[in-house]
Backbone as ProteinMPNN parsed JSONL, in Angstrom:
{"seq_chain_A": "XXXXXXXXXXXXXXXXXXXXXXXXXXXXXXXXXXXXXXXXXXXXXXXXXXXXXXXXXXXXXXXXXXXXXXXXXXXXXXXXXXXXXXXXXXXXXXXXXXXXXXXXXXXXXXXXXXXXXXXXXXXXXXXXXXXXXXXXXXXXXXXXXXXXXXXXXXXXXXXXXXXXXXXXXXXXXXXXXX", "coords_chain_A": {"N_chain_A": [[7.534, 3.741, -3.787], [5.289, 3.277, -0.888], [2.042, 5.051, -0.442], [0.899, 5.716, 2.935], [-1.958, 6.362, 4.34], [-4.655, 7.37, 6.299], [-8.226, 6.5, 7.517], [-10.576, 8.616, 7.747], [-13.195, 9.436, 7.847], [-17.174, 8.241, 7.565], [-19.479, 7.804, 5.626], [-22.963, 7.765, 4.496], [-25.978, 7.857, 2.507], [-29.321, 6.966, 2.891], [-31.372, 7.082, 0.227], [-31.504, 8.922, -2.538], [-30.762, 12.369, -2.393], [-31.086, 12.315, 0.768], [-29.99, 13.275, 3.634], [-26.864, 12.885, 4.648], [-25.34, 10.101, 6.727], [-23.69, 9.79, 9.542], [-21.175, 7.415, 10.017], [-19.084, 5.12, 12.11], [-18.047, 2.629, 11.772], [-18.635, 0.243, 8.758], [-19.547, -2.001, 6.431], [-18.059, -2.887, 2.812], [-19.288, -4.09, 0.014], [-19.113, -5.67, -2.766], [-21.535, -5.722, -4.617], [-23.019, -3.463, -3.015], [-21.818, -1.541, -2.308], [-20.69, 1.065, 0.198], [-22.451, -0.394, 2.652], [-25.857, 0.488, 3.226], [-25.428, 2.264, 2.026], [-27.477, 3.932, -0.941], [-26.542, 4.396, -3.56], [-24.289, 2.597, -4.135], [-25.589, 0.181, -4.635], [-26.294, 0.753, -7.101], [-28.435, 0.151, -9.873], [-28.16, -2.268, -9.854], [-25.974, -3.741, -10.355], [-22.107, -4.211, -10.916], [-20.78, -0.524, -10.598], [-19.739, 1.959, -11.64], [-19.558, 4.174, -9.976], [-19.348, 3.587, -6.994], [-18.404, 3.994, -4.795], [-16.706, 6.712, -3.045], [-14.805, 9.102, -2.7], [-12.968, 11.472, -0.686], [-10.363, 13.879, -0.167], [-9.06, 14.671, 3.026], [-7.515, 17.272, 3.203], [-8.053, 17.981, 0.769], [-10.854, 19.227, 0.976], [-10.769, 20.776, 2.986], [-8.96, 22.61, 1.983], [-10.843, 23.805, -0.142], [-13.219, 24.694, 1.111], [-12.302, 26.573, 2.694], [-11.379, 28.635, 0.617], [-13.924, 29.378, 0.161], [-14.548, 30.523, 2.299], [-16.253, 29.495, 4.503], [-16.66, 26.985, 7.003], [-17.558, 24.076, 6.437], [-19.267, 21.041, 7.317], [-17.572, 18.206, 6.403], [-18.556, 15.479, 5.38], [-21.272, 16.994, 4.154], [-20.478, 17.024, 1.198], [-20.863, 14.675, 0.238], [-19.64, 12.786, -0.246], [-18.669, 9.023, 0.335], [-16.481, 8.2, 1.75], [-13.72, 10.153, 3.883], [-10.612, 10.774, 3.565], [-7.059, 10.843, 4.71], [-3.443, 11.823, 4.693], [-2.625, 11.756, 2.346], [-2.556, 11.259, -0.843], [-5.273, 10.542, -3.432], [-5.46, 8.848, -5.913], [-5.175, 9.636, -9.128], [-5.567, 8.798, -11.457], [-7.391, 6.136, -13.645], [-8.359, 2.797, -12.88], [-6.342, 2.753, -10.916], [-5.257, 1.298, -7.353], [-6.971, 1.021, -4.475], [-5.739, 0.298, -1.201], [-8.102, -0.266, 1.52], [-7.707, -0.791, 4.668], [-7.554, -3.998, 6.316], [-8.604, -5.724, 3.85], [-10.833, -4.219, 2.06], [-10.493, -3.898, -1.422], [-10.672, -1.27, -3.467], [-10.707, 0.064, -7.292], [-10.21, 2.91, -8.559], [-12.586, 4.9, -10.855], [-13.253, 7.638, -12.035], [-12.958, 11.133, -12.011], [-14.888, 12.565, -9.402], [-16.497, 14.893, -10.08], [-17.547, 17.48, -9.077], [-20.831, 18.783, -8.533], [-24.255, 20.575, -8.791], [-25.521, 20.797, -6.868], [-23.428, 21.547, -4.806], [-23.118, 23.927, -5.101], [-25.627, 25.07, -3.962], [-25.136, 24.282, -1.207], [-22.969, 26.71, -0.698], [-22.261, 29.54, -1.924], [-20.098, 29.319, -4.679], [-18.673, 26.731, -4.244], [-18.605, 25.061, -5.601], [-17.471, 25.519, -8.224], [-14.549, 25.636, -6.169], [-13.981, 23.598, -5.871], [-13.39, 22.349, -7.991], [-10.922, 22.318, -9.249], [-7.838, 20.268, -10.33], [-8.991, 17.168, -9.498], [-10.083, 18.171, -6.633], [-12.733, 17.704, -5.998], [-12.884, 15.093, -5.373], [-12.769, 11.259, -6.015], [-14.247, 8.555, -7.772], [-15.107, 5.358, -6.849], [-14.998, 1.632, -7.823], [-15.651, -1.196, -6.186], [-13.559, -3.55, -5.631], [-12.927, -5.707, -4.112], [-14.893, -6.579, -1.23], [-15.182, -5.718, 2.015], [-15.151, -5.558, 6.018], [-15.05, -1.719, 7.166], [-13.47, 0.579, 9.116], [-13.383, 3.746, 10.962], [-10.276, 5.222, 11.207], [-8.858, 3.225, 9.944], [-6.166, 1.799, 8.043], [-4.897, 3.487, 5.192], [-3.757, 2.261, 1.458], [-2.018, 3.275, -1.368], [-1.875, 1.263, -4.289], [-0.419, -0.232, -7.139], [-1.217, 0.91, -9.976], [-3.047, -0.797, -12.322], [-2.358, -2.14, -15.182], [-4.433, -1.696, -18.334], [-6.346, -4.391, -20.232], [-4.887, -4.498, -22.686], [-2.594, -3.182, -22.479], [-1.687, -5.378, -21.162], [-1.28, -7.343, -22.402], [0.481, -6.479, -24.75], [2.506, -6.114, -23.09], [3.106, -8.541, -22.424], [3.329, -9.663, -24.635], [5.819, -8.094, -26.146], [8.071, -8.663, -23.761], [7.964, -11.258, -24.293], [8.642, -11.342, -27.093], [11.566, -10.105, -26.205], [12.629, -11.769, -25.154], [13.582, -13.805, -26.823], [14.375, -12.907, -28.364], [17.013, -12.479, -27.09], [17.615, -15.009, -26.184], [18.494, -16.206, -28.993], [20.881, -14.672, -29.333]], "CA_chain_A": [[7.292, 4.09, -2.407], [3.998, 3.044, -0.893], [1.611, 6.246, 0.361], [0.238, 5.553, 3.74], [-3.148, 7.372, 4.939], [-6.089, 7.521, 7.328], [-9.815, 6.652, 6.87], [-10.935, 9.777, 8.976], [-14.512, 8.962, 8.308], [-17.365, 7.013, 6.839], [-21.163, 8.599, 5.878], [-23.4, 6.965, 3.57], [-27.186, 7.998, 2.69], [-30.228, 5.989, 2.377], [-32.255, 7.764, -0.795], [-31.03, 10.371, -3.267], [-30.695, 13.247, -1.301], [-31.265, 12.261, 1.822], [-29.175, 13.396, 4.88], [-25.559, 11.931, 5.038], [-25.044, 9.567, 7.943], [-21.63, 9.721, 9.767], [-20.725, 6.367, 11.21], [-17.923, 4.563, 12.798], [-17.556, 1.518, 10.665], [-18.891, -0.194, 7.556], [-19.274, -3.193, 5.107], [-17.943, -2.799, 1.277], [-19.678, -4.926, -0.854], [-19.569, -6.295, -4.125], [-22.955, -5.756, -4.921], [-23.471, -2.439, -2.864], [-20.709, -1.0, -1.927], [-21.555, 1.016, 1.622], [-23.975, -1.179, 3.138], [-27.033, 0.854, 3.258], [-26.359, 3.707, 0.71], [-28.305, 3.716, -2.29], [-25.615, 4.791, -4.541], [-23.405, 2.092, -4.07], [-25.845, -1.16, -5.691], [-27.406, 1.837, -8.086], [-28.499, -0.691, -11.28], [-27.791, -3.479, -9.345], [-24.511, -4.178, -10.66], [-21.023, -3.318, -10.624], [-21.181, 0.705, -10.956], [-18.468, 2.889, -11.434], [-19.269, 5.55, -8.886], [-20.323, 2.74, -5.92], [-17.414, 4.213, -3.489], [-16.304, 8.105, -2.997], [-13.775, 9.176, -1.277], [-12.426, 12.594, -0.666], [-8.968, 14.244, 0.401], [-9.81, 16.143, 4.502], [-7.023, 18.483, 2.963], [-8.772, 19.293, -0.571], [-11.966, 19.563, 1.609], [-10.686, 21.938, 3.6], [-8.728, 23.843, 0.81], [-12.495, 24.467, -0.631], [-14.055, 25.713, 2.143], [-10.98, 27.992, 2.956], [-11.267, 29.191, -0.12], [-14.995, 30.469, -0.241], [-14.519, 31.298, 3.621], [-17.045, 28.898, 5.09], [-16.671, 25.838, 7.783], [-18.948, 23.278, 6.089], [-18.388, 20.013, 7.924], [-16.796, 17.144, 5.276], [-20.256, 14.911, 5.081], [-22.047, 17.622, 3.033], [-19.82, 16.827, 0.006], [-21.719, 13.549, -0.205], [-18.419, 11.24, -0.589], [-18.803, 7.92, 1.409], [-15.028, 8.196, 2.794], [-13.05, 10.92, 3.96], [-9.223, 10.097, 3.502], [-5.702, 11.953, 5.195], [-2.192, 11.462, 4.523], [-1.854, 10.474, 1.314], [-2.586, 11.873, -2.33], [-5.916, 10.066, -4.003], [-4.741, 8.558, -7.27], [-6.012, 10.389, -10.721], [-5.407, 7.324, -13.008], [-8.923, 4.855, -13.922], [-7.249, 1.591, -12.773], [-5.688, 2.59, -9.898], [-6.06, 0.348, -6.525], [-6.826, 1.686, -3.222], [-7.126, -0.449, -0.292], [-8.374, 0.12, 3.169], [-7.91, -2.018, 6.063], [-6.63, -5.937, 5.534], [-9.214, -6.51, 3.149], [-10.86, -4.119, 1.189], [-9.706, -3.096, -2.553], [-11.607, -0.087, -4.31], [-10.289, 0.56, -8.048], [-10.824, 4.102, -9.423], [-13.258, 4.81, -11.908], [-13.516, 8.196, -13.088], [-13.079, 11.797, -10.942], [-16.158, 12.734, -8.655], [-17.16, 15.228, -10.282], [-18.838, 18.607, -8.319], [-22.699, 19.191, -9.099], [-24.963, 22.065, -8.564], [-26.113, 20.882, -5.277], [-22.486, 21.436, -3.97], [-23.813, 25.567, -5.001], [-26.779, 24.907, -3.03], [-24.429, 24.576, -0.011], [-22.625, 27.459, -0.191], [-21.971, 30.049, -3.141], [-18.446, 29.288, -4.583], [-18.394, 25.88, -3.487], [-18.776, 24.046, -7.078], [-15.709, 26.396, -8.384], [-13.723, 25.444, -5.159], [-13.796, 21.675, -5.714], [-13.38, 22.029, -9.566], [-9.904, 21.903, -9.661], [-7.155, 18.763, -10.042], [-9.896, 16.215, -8.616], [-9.986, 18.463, -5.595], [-14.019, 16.459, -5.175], [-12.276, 13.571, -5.09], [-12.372, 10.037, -6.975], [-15.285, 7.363, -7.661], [-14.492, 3.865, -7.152], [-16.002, 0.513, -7.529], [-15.707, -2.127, -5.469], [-12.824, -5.141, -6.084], [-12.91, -7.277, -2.856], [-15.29, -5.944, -0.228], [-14.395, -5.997, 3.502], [-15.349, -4.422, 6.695], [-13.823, -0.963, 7.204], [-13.478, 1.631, 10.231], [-12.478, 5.239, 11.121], [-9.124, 5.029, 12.07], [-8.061, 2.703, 9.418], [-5.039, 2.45, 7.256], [-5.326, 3.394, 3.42], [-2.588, 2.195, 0.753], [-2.303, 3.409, -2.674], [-1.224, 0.134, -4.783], [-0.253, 0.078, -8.173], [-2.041, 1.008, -10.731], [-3.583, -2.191, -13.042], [-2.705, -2.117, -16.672], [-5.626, -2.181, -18.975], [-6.112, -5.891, -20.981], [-4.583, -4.44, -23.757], [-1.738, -2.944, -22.177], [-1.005, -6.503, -20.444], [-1.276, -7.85, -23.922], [1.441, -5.534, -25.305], [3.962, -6.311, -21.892], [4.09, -9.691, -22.633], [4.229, -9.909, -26.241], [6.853, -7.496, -25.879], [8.668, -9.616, -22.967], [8.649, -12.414, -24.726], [9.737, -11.491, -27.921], [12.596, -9.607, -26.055], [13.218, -13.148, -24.209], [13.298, -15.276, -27.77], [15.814, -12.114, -29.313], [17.732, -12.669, -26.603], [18.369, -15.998, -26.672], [19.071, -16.257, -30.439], [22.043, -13.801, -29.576]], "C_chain_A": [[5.783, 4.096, -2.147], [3.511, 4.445, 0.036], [0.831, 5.442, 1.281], [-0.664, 6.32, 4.301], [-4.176, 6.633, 6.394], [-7.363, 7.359, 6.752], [-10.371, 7.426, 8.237], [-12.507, 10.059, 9.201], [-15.374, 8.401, 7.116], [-18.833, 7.876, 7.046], [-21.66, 7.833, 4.599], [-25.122, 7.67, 3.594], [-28.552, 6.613, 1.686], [-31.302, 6.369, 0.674], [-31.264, 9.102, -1.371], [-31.807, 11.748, -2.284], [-31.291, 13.182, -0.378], [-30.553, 12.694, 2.244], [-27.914, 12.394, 4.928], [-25.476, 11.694, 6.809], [-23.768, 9.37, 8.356], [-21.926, 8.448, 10.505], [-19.058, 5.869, 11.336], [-17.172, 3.446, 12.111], [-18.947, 1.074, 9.549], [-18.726, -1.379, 6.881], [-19.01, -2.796, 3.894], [-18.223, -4.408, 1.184], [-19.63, -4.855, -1.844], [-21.178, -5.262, -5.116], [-23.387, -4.325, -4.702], [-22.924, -1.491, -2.261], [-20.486, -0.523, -0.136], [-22.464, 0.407, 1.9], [-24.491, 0.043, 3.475], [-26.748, 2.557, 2.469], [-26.6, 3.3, -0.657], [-27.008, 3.899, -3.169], [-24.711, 3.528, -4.825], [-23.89, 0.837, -4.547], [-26.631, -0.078, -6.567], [-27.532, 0.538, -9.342], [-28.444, -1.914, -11.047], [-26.445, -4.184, -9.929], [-23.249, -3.194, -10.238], [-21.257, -1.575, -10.675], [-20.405, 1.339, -10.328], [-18.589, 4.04, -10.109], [-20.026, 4.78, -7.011], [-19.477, 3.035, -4.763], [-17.081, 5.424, -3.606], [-15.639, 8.453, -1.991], [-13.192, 10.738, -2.311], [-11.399, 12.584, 0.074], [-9.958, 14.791, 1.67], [-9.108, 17.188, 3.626], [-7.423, 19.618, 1.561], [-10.467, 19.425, -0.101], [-11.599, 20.895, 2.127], [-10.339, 22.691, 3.12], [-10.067, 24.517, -0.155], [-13.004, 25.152, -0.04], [-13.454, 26.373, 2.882], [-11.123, 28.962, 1.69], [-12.771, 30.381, -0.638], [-15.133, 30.756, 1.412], [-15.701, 31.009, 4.226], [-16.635, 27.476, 5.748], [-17.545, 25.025, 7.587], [-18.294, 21.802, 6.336], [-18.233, 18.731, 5.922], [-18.29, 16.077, 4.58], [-20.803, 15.425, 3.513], [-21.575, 17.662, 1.738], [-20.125, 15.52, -0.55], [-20.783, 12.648, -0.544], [-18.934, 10.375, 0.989], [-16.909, 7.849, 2.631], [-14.197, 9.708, 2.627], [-11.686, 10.383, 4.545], [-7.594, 11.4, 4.042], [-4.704, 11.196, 5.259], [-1.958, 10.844, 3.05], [-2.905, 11.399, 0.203], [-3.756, 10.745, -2.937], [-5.122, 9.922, -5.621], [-5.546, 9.2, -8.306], [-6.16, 9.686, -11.295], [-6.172, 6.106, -12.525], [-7.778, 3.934, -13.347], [-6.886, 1.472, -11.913], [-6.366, 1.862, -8.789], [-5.77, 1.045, -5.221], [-6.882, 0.809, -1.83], [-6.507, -0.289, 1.648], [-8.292, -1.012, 3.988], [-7.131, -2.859, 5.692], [-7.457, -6.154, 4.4], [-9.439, -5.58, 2.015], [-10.215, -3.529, 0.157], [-10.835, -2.264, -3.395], [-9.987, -0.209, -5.948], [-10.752, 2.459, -8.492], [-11.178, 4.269, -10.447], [-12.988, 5.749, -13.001], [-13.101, 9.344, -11.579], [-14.576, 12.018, -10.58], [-16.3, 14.155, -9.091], [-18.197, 16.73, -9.625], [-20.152, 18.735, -8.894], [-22.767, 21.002, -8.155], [-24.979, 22.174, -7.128], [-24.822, 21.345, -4.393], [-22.799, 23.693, -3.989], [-25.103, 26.31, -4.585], [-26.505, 25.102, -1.817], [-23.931, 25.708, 0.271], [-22.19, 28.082, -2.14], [-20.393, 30.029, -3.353], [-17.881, 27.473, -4.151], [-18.126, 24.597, -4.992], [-17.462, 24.31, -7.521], [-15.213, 25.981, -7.734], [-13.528, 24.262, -5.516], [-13.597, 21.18, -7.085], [-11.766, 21.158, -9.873], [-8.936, 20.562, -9.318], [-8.086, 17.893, -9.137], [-9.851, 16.662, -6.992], [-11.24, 17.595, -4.658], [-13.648, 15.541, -5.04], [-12.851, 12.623, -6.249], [-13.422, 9.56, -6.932], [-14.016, 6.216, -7.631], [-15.195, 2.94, -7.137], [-15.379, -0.698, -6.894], [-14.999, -3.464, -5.955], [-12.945, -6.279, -5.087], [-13.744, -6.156, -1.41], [-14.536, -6.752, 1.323], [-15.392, -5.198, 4.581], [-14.328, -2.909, 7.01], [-14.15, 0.028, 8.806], [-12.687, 2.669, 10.253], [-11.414, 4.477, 11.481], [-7.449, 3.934, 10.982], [-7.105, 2.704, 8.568], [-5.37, 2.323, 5.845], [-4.278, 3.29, 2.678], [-2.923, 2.587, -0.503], [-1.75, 2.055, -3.01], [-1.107, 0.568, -6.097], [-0.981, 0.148, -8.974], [-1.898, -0.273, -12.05], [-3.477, -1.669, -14.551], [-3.797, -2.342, -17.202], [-5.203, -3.715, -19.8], [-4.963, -5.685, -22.081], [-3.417, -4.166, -23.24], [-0.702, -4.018, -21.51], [-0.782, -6.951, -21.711], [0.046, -7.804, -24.211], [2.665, -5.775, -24.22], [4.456, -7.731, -22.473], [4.292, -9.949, -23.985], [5.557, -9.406, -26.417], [8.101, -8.364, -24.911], [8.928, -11.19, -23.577], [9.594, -12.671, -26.183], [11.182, -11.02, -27.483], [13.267, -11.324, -25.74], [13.6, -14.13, -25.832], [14.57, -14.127, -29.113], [16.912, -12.366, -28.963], [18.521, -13.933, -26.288], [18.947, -16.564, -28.154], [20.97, -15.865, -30.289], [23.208, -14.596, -28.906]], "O_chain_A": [[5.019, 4.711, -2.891], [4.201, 4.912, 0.943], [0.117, 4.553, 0.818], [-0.119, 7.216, 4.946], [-4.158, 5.624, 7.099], [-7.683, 7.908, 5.698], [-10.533, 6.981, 9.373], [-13.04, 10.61, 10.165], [-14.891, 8.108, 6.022], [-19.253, 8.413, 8.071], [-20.876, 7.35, 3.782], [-25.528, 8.003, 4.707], [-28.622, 5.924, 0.669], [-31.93, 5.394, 0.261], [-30.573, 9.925, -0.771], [-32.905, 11.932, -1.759], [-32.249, 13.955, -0.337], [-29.725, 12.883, 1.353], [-28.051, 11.21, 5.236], [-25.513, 12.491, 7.746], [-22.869, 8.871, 7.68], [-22.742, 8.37, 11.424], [-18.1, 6.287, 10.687], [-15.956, 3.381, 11.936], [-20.062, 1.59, 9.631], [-17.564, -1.773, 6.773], [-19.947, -2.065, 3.574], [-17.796, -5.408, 1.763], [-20.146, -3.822, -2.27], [-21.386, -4.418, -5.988], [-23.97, -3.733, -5.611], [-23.565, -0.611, -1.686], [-20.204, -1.365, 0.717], [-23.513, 0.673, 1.314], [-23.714, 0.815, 4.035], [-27.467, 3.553, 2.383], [-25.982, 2.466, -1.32], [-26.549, 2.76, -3.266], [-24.365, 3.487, -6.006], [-22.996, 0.098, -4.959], [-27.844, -0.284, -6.601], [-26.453, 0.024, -9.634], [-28.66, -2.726, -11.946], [-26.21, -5.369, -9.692], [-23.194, -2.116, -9.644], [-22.463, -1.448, -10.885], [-20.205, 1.461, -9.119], [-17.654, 4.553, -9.495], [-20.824, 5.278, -6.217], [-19.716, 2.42, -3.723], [-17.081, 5.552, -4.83], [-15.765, 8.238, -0.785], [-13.055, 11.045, -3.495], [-11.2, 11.687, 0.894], [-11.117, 15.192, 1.563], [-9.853, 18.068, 3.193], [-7.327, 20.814, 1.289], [-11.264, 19.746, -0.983], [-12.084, 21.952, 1.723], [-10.893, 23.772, 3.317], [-10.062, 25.611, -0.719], [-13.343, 26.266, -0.438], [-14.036, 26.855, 3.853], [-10.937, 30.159, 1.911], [-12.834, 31.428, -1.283], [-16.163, 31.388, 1.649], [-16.384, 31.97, 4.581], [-16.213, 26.693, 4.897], [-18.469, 25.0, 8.4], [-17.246, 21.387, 5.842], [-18.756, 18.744, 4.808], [-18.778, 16.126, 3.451], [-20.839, 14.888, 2.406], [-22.24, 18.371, 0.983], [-19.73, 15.211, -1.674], [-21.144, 11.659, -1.181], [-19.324, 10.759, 2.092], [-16.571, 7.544, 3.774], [-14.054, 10.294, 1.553], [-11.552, 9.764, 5.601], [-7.381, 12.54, 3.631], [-4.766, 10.063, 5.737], [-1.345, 9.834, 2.705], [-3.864, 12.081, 0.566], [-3.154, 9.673, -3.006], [-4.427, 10.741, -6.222], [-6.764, 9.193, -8.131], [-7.189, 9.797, -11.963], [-5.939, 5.344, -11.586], [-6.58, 4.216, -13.334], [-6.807, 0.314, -11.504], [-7.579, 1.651, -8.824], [-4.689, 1.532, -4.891], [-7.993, 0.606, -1.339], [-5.537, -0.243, 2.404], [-8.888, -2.075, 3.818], [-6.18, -2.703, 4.927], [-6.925, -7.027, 3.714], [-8.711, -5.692, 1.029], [-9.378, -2.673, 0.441], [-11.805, -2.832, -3.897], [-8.793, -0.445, -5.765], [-11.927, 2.799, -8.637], [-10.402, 3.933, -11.342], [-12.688, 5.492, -14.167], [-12.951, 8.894, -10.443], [-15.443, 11.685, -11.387], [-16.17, 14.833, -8.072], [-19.412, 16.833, -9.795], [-20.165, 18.771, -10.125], [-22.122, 21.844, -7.531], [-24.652, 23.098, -6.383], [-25.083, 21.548, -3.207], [-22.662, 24.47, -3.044], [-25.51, 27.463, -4.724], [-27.201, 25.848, -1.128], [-24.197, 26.108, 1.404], [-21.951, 27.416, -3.147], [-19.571, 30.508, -2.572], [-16.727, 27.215, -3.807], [-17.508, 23.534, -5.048], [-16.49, 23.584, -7.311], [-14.711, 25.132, -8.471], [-12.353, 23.969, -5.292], [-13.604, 19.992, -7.408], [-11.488, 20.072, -10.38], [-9.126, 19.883, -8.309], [-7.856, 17.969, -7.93], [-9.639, 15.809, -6.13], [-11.183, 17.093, -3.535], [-14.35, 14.876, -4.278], [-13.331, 13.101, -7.277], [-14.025, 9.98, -5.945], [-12.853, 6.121, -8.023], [-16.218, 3.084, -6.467], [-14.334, -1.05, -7.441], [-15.621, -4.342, -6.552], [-13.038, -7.487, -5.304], [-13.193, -5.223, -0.825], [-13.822, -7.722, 1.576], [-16.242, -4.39, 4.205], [-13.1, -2.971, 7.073], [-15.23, -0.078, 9.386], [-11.561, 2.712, 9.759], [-11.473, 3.344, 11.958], [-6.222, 3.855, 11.052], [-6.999, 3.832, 8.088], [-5.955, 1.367, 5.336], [-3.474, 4.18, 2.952], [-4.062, 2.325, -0.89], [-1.108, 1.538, -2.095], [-1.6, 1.66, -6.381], [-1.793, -0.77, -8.866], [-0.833, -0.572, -12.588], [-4.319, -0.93, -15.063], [-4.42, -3.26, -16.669], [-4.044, -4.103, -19.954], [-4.19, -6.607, -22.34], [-2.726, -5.149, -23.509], [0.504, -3.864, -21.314], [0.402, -6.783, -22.002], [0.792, -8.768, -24.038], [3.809, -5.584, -24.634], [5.581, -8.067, -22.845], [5.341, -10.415, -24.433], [6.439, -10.17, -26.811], [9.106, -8.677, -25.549], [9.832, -11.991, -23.342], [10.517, -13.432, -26.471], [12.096, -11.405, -28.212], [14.314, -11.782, -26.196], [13.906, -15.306, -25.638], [15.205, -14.425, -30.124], [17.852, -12.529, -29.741], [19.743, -13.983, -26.153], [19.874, -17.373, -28.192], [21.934, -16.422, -30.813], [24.353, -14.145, -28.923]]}, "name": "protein", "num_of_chains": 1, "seq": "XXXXXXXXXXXXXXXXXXXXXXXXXXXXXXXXXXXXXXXXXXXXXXXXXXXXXXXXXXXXXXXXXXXXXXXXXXXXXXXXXXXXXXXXXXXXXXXXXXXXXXXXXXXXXXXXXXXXXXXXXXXXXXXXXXXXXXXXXXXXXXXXXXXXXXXXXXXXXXXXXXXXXXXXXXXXXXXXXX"}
């Protein structure tokens, strides 16, 4: 059963800690994931954490929880996502709009600076990838508020494709013997 969501918004900053910018729409790239935040060509290559995306509802379960209204932005993810469950498992494929596909890397991780914002706020976002997911960039696209987000299946590793079809075929070469 496929999960259907919302891209409920889109912020990106130019320089390590700079000011998150809220906008309306966006390019994913290859190369740099949000057009114009730093984070997203960091090294100039691929780079696992070149897309971020947060739940609105484990946003808001955080800042319910230390009893502060801190708008979604200040959590420094590039997408804020509704209706639909972020995947936990490296591999997995996310994709927004007609075009683009994000994989997931690794979880995002809370820092200090998120206890800079508000006391309690690091704790709050600790649990089950409540900060949400990294991802890097499989097929960029343009994207916009408003748009639709699919989970897709999650991508066997090489090895694990390996192991299907060896498996599949010796079943196929038992089975005809019989």
């Amino acid at each position: 059963m496929t999960q259907i969501g919302r891209l409920l918004g889109i912020a990106r900053h130019a320089r390590p800690r700079a000011p998150m910018e809220v906008i309306e729409a966006a390019e994913i790239t290859l190369e740099g994931g949000v057009t114009g935040d730093y984070r997203g060509g960091l090294k100039r290559k691929p780079y696992k954490r070149q897309v971020t995306l947060i739940e609105q509802r484990n946003w808001a379960a955080a800042t319910a929880e230390i009893g502060q209204a801190i708008p979604w932005q200040e959590r420094r993810a590039n997408l804020l996502v509704d209706g639909l469950d972020l995947p936990q498992v490296p591999g997995a494929r996310i994709r927004i709009g007609r075009d683009v596909v994000l994989e997931v890397t690794v979880e995002n991780d809370p820092c200090s600076r998120m206890e800079a914002i508000a006391t309690g706020l690091e704790a709050a976002l600790t649990p089950d990838w409540r900060a949400g997911a990294c991802t890097k960039v499989i097929q960029g696209g343009a994207i916009a508020v408003g748009d639709e987000i699919r989970i897709e299946e999650a991508w066997p590793s090489h090895s694990e494709r390996s192991t299907t079809l060896v498996t599949s075929t010796e079943s196929g070469s038992s089975s005809a013997r019989t």
